[in-house]
Tab-separated table of C-alpha atoms and ligand atoms in Angstrom:
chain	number	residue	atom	x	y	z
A	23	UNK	CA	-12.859	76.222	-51.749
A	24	UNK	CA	-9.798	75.800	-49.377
A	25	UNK	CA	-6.764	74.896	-50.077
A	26	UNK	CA	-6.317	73.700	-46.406
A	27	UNK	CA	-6.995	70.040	-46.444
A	28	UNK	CA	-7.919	68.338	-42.970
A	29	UNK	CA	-8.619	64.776	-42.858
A	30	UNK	CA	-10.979	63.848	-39.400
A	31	UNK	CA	-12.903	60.776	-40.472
A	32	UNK	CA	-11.002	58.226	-40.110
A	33	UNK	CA	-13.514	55.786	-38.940
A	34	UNK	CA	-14.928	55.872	-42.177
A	35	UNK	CA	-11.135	54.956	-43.634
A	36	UNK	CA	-7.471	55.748	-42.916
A	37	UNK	CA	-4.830	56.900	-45.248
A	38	UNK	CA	-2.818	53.694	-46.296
A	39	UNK	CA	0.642	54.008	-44.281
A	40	UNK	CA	3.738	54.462	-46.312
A	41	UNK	CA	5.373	51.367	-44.970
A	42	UNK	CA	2.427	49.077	-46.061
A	43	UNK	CA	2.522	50.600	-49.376
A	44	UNK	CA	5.832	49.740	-49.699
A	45	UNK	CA	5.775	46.158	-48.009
A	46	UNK	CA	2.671	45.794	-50.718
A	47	UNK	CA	4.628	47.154	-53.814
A	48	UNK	CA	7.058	43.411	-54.411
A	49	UNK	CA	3.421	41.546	-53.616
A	50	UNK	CA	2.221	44.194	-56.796
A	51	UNK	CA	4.879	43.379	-58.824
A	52	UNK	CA	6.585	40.579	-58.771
A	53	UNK	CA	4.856	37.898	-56.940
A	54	UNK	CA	2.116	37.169	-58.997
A	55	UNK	CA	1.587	33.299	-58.268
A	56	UNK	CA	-2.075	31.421	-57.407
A	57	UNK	CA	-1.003	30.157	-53.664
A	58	UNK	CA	-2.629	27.533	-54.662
A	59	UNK	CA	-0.495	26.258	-57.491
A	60	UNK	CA	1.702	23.591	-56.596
A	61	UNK	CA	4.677	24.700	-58.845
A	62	UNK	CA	7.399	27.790	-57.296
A	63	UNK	CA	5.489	30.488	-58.583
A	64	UNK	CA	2.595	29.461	-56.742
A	65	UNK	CA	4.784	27.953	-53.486
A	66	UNK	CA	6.811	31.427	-53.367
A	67	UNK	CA	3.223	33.474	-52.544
A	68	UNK	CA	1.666	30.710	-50.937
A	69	UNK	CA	4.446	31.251	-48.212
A	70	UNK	CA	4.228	34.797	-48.668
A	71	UNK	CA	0.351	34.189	-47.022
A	72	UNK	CA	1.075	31.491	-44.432
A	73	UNK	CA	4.477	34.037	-43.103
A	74	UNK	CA	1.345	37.003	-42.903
A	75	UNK	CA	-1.094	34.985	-41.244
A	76	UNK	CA	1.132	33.756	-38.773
A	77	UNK	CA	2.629	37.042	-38.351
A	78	UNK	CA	-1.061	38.346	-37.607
A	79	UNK	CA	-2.030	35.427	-35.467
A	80	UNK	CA	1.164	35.982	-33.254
A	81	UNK	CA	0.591	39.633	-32.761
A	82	UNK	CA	-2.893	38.728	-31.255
A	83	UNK	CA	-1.376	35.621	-29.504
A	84	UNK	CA	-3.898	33.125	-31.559
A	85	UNK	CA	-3.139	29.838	-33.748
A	86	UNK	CA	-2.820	30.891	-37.533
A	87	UNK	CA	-5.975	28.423	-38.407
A	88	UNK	CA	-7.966	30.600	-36.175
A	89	UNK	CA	-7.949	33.523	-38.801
A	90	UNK	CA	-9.566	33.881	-41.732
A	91	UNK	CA	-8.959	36.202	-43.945
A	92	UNK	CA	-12.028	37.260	-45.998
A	93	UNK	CA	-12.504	40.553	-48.086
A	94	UNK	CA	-13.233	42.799	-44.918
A	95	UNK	CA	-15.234	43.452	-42.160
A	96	UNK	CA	-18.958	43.117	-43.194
A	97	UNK	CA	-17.817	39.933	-44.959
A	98	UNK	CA	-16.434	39.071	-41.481
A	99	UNK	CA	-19.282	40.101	-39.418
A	100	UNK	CA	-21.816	38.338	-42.498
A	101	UNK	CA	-19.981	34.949	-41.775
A	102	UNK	CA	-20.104	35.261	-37.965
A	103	UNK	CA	-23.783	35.454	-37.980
A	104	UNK	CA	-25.038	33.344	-40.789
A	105	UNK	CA	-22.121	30.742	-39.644
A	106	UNK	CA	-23.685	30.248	-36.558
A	107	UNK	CA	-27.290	30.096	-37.671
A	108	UNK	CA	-26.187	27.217	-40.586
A	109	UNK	CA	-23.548	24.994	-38.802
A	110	UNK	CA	-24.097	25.903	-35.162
A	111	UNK	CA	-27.561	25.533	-34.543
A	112	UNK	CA	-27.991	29.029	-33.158
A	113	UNK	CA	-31.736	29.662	-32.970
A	114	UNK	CA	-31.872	32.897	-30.963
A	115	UNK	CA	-29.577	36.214	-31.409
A	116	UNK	CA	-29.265	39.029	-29.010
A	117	UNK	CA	-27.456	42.187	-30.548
A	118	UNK	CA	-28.183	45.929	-30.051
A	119	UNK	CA	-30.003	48.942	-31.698
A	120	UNK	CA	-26.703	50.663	-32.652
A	121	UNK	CA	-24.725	48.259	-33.966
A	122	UNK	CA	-23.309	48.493	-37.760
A	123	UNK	CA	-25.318	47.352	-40.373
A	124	UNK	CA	-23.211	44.440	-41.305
A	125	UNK	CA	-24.724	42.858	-38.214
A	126	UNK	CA	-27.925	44.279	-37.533
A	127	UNK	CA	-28.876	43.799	-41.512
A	128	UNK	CA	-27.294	40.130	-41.266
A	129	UNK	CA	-29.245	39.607	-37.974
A	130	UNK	CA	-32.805	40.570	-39.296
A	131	UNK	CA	-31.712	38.324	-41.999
A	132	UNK	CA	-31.032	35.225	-40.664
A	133	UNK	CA	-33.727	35.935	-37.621
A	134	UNK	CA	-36.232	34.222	-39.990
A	135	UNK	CA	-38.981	31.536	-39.002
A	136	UNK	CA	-38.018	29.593	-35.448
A	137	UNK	CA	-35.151	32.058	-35.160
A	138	UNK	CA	-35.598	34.960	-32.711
A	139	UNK	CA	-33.833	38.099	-32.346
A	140	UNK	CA	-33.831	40.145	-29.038
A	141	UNK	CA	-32.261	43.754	-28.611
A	142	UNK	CA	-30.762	43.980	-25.990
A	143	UNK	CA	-31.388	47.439	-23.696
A	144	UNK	CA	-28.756	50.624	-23.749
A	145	UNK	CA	-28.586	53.769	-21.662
A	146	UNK	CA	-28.312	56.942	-23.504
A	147	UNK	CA	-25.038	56.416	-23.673
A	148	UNK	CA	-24.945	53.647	-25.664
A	149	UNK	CA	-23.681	51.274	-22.436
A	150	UNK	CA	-25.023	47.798	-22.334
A	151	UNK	CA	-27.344	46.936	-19.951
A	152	UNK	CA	-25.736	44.024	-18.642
A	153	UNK	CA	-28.954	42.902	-16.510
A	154	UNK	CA	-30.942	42.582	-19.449
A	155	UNK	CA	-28.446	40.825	-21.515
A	156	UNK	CA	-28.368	38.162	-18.520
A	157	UNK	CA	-31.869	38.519	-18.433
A	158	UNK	CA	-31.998	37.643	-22.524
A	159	UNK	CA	-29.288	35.273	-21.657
A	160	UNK	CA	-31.896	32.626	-19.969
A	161	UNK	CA	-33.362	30.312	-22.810
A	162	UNK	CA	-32.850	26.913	-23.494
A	163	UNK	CA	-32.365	28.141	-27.356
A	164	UNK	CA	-28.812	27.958	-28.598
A	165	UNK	CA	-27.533	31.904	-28.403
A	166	UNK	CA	-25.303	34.164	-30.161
A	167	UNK	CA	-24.635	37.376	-29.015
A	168	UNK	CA	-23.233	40.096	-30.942
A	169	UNK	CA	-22.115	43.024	-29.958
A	170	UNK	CA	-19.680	46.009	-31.282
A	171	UNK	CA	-16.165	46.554	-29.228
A	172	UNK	CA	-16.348	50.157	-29.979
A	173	UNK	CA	-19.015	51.870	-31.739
A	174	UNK	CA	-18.184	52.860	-35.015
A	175	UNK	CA	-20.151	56.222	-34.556
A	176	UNK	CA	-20.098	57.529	-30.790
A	177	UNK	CA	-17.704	55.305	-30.067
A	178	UNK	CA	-18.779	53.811	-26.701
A	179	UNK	CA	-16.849	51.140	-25.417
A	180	UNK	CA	-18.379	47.610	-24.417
A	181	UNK	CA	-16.544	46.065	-21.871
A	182	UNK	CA	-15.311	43.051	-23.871
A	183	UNK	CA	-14.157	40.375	-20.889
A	184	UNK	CA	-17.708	40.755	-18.703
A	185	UNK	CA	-20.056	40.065	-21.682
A	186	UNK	CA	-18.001	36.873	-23.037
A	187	UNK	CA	-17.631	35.882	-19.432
A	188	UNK	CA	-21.018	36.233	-19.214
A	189	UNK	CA	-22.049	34.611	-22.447
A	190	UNK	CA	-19.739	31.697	-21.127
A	191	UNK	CA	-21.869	31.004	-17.683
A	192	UNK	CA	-24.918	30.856	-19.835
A	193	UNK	CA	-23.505	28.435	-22.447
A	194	UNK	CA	-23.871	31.130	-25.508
A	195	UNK	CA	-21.517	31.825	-28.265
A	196	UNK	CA	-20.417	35.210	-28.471
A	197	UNK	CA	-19.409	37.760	-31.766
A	198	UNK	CA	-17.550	41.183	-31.420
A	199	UNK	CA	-17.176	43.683	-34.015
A	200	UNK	CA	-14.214	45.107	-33.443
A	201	UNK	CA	-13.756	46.779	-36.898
A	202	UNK	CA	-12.786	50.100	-35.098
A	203	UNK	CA	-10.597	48.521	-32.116
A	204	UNK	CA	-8.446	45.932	-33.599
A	205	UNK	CA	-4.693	47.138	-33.636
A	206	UNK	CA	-5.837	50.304	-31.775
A	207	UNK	CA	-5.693	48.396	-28.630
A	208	UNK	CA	-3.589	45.258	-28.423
A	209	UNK	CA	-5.596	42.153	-28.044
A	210	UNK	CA	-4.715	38.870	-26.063
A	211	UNK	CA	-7.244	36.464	-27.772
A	212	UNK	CA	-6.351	33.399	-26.509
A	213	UNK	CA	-7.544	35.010	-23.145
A	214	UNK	CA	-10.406	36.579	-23.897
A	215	UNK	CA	-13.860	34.846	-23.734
A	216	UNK	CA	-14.978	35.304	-27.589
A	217	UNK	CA	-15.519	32.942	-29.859
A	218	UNK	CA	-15.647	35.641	-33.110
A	219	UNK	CA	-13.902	38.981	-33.509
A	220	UNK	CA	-13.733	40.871	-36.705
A	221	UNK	CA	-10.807	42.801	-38.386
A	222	UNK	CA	-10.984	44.979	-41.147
A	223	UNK	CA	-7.399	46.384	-42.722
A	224	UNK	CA	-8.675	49.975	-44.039
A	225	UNK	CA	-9.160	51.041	-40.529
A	226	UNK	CA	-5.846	51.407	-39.309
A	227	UNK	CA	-3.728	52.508	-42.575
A	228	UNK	CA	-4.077	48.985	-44.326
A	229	UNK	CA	-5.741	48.782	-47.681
A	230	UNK	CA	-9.169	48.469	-48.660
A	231	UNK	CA	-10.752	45.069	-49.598
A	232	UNK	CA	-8.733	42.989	-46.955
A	233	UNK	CA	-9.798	42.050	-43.047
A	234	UNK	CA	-10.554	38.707	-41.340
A	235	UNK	CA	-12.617	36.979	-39.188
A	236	UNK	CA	-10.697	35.376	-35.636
A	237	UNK	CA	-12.536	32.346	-35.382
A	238	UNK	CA	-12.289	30.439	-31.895
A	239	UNK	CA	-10.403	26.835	-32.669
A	240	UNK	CA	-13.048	24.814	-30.706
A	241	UNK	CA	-15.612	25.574	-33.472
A	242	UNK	CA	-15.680	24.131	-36.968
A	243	UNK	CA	-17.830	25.833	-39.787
A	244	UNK	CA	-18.476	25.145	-43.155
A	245	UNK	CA	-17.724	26.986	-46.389
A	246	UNK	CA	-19.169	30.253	-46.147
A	247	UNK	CA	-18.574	30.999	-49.725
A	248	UNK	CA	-18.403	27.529	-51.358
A	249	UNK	CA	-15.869	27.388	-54.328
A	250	UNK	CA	-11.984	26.414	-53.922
A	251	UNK	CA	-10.971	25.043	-50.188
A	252	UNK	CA	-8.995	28.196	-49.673
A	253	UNK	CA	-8.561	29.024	-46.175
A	254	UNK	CA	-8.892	25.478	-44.817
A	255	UNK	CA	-12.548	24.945	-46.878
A	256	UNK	CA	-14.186	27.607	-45.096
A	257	UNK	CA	-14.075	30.442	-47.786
A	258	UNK	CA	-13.220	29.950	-51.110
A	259	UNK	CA	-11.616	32.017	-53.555
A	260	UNK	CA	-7.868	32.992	-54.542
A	261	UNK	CA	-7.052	35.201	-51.516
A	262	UNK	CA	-5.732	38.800	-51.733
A	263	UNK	CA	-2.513	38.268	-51.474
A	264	UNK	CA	-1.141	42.337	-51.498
A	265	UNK	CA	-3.883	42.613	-49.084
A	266	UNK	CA	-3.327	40.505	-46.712
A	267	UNK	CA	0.600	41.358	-47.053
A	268	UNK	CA	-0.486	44.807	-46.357
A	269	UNK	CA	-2.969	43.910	-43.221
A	270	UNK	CA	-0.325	41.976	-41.664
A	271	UNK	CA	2.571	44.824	-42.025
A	272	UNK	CA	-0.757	47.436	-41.336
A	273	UNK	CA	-0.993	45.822	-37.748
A	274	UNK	CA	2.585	45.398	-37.311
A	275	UNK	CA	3.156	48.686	-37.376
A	276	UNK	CA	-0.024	49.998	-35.198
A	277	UNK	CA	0.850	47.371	-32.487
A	278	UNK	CA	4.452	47.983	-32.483
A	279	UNK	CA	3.875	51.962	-30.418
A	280	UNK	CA	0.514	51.265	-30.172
A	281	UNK	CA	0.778	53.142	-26.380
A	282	UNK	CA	2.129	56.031	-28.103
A	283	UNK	CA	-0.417	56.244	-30.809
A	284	UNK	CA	-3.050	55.736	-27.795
A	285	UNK	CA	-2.082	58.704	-26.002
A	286	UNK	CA	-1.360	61.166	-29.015
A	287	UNK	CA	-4.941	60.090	-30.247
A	288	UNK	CA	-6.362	60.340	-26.707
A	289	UNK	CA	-4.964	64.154	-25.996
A	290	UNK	CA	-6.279	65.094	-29.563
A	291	UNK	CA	-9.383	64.205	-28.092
A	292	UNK	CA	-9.460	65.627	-24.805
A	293	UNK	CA	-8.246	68.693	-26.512
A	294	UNK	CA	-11.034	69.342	-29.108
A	295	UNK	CA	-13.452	68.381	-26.499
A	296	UNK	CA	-11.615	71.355	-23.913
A	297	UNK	CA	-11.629	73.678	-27.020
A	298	UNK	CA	-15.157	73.483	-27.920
A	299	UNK	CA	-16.073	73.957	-24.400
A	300	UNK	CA	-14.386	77.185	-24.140
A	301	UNK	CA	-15.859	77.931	-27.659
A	302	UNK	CA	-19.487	76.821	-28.297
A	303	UNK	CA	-22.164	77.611	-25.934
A	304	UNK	CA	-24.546	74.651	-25.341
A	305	UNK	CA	-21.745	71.792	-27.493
A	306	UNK	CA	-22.471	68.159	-26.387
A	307	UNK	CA	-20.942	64.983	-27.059
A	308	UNK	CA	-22.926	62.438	-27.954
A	309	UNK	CA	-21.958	58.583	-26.195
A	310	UNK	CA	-19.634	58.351	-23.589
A	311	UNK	CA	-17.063	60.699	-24.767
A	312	UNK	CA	-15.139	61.783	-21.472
A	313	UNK	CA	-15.924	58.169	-20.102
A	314	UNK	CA	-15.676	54.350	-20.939
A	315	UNK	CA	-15.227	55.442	-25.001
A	316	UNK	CA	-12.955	54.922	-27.998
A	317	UNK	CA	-9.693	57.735	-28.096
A	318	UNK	CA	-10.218	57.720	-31.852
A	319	UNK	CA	-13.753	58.535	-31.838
A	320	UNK	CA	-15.839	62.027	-30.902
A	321	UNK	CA	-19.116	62.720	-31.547
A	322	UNK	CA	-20.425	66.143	-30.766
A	323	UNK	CA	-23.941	67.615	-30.877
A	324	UNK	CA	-23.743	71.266	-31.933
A	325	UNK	CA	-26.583	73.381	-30.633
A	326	UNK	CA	-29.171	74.449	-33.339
A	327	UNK	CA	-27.921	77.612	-35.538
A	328	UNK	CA	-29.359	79.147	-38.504
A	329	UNK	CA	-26.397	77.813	-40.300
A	330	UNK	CA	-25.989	74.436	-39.007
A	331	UNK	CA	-28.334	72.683	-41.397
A	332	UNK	CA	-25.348	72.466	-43.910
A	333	UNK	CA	-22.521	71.495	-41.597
A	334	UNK	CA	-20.984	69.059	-43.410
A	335	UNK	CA	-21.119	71.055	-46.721
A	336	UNK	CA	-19.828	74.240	-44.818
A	337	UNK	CA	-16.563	72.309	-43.073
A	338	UNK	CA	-16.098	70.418	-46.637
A	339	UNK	CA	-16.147	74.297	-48.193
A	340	UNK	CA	-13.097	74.723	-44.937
A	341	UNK	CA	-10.747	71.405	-46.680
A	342	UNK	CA	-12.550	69.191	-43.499
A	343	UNK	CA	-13.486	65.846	-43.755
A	344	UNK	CA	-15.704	64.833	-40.799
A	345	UNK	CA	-18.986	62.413	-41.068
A	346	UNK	CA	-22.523	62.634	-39.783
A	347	UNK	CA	-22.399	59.170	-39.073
A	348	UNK	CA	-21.213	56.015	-40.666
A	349	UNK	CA	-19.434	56.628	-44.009
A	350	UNK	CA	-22.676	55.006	-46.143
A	351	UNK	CA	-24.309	57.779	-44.214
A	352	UNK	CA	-21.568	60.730	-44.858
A	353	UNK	CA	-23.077	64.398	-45.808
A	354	UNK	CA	-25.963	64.332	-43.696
A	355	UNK	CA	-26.822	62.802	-40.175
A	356	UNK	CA	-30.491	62.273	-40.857
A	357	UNK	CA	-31.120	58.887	-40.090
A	358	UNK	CA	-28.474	57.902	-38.314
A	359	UNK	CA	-29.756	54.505	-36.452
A	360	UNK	CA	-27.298	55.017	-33.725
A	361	UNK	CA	-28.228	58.511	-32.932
A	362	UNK	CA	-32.136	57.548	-33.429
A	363	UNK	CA	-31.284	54.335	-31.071
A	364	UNK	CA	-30.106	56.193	-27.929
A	365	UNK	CA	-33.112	58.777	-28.712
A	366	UNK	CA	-30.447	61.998	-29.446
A	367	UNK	CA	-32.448	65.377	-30.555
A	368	UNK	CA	-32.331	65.114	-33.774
A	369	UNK	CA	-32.848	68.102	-34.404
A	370	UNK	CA	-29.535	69.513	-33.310
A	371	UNK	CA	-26.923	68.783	-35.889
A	372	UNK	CA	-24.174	65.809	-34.757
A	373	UNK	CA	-20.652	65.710	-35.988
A	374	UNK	CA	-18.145	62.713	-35.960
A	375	UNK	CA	-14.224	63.476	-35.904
A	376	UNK	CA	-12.660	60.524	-35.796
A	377	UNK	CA	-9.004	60.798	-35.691
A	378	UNK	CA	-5.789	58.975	-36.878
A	379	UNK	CA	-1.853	59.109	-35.387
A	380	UNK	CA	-1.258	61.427	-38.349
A	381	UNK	CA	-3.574	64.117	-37.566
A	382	UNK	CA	-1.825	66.990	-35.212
A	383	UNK	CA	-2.760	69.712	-32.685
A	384	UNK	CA	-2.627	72.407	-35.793
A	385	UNK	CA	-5.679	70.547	-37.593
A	386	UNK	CA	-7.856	70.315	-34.576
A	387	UNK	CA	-7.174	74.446	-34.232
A	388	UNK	CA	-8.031	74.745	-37.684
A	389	UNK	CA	-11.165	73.103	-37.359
A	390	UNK	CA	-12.007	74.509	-33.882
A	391	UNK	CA	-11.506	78.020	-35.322
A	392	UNK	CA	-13.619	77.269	-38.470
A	393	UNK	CA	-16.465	75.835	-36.103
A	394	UNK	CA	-16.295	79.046	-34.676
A	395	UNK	CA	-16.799	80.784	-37.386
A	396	UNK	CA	-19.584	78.902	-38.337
A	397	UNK	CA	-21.303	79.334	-35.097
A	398	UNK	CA	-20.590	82.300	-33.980
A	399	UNK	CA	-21.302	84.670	-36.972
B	414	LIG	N1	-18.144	47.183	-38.655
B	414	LIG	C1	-17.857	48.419	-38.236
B	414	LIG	C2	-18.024	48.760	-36.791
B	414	LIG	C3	-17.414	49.397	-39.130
B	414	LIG	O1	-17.156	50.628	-38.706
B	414	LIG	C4	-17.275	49.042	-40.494
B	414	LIG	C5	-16.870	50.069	-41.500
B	414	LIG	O2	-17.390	51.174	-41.516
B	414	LIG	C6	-17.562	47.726	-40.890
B	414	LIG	C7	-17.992	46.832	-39.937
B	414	LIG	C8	-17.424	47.293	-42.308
B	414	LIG	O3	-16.079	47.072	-42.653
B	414	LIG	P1	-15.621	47.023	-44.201
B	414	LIG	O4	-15.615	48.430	-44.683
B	414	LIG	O5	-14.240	46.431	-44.153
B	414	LIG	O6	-16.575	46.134	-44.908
């Protein structure tokens, strides 16, 4: 085993950032009131939410009743979908092939009698093809569409502004995941044409358990988890307060030099992509990795090897932490749906790095050289 410890999956989580550990610590500690109590104790954290949310809501330049904070991003993306269905009167969904389980799973859920469910078509890239959505787009059915920002495992960007614009014209709501985007690009959603986006805090050096759901003022839902009337009655439950201290300060911080974090990420990148040019015959990237894709993100397709079978083992042996797909789906790549979906050779082993401002030139060397090895032996 190596000592050597090299952490490149960080779309499967980030490490929690010191300064949201320590805005988190007092929350921990000290302020251990119900928000919902009506005596100091209780006033003292209920403040200590509203002052978070509205921090949140100004850094995205929304109203602090459009955000919802619920215990992450499948809850988000779960409430999105079955919201629409139960108070909106959506009876058709289009989504896509590749996008993450908390919506495709949800989807084929809901899609249940006199609901229909169309998948929309993708090049092999994992692009949108924005004909068929239109084409998808033409029923007299009340529509959601749902679609990922970024996704989570090729990383392939959609663009955002055409498809709401689009959904707009043709009178449909529209749902983005943007688990793996939100406060790794900054976000003007009073301008953008979406009616749901999804945030999840673990993502971007936030803790676990905490995310939210931007929900577009013009539309009212019901409870999604009935119970207390928490979160203006539309999910009950004593909220997370250390959480949601820590998603607020998480975002903060990523926003603040988010251009800076951008363009370290970005030449991390570019440079693994250079270096295993120069050092693996027949590499490939699977998505749109020199195009229209997410900086954090990099999916390569390693030719087939004698040795390649245990990848993920052999670079965990080497102290690195990659993923062969999503993290339910980390230690082997069989089965990936979003490989399978944009019809990838399965056979050749696929590797996400997914990167995180902390990681440095030195660890993508490290794991270049140990690739290498691997490889070229
Ligand atoms: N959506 C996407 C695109 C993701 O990558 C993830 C996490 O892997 C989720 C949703 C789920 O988020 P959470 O882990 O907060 O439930």
């Amino acid at each position: 085993m190596s000592t050597t410890k090299v952490y490149l999956d960080n779309a499967a989580t980030t490490p929690l950032a010191p300064e949201v550990a320590e805005a988190m610590i007092p929350v921990l500690k000290q302020h251990f009131g119900n928000p919902s109590s009506t005596h100091t104790f209780g006033r003292e954290v209920r403040g200590i939410v509203e002052t978070s949310r509205r921090k949140i809501a100004q850094l995205l330049n929304v109203t602090p009743g459009e955000i919802i904070f619920t215990s992450g991003g499948t809850e988000a993306d779960n409430m999105a979908l079955r919201c629409s269905v139960e108070d909106l009167g959506v009876r058709h969904i289009i989504t896509s092939s590749i996008e993450h389980h908390a919506v495709l799973h949800t989807a084929q859920v809901v899609c249940k009698e006199q609901i229909r469910l169309n998948l929309v078509k993708l090049d092999e890239k994992g692009h949108v093809d924005l004909a068929h959505l239109e084409e998808l787009l033409q029923t007299e059915e009340k529509t959601l569409v749902s679609l990922m920002h970024a996704n989570n495992e090729v990383g392939t960007l959609l663009p955002l502004e055409k498809v709401g614009n689009l959904c707009k014209q043709y009178g449909a709501y529209f749902h983005s995941d943007t688990v793996q985007t939100m406060a790794h690009y900054q976000f003007d959603l009073a301008n953008l044409p979406v009616d749901f986006v999804t945030c999840s805090a673990h993502k971007f050096h936030g803790p676990k358990g905490i995310g939210f759901l931007y929900l577009n003022k013009n539309i009212q839902l019901k409870p999604f988890i009935h119970g207390g009337s928490q979160e203006r009655n539309r999910r009950g439950g004593t909220e997370n307060v250390y959480g949601i201290v820590g998603l607020a300060k998480a975002l903060e911080l990523a926003l603040t030099d988010v251009e800076e974090h951008q363009k370290h990420v970005q030449d991390l990148k570019s440079y693994m992509i250079d270096e295993l040019e120069k050092a693996i015959p027949g590499v490939e990237f699977n998505g749109d990795a020199k195009g229209n894709s997410l900086y954090t993100v990099l999916n390569v397709s390693f030719p087939k090897h004698p040795k390649s079978s245990m990848l993920l083992f052999q670079l965990d042996l080497f102290g690195i932490a990659v993923s062969g797909g999503s993290a339910c789906s980390s230690g082997s790549n069989q089965g990936s749906h979003v490989l399978m979906g944009l019809n990838r050779d399965m056979e050749r082993p696929s590797v996400r790095f997914s990167f995180s401002r902390y990681n440095t030139k030195a660890e993508v060397d490290y794991a270049v050289e140990k690739l290498k090895q691997l490889f070229l032996n």
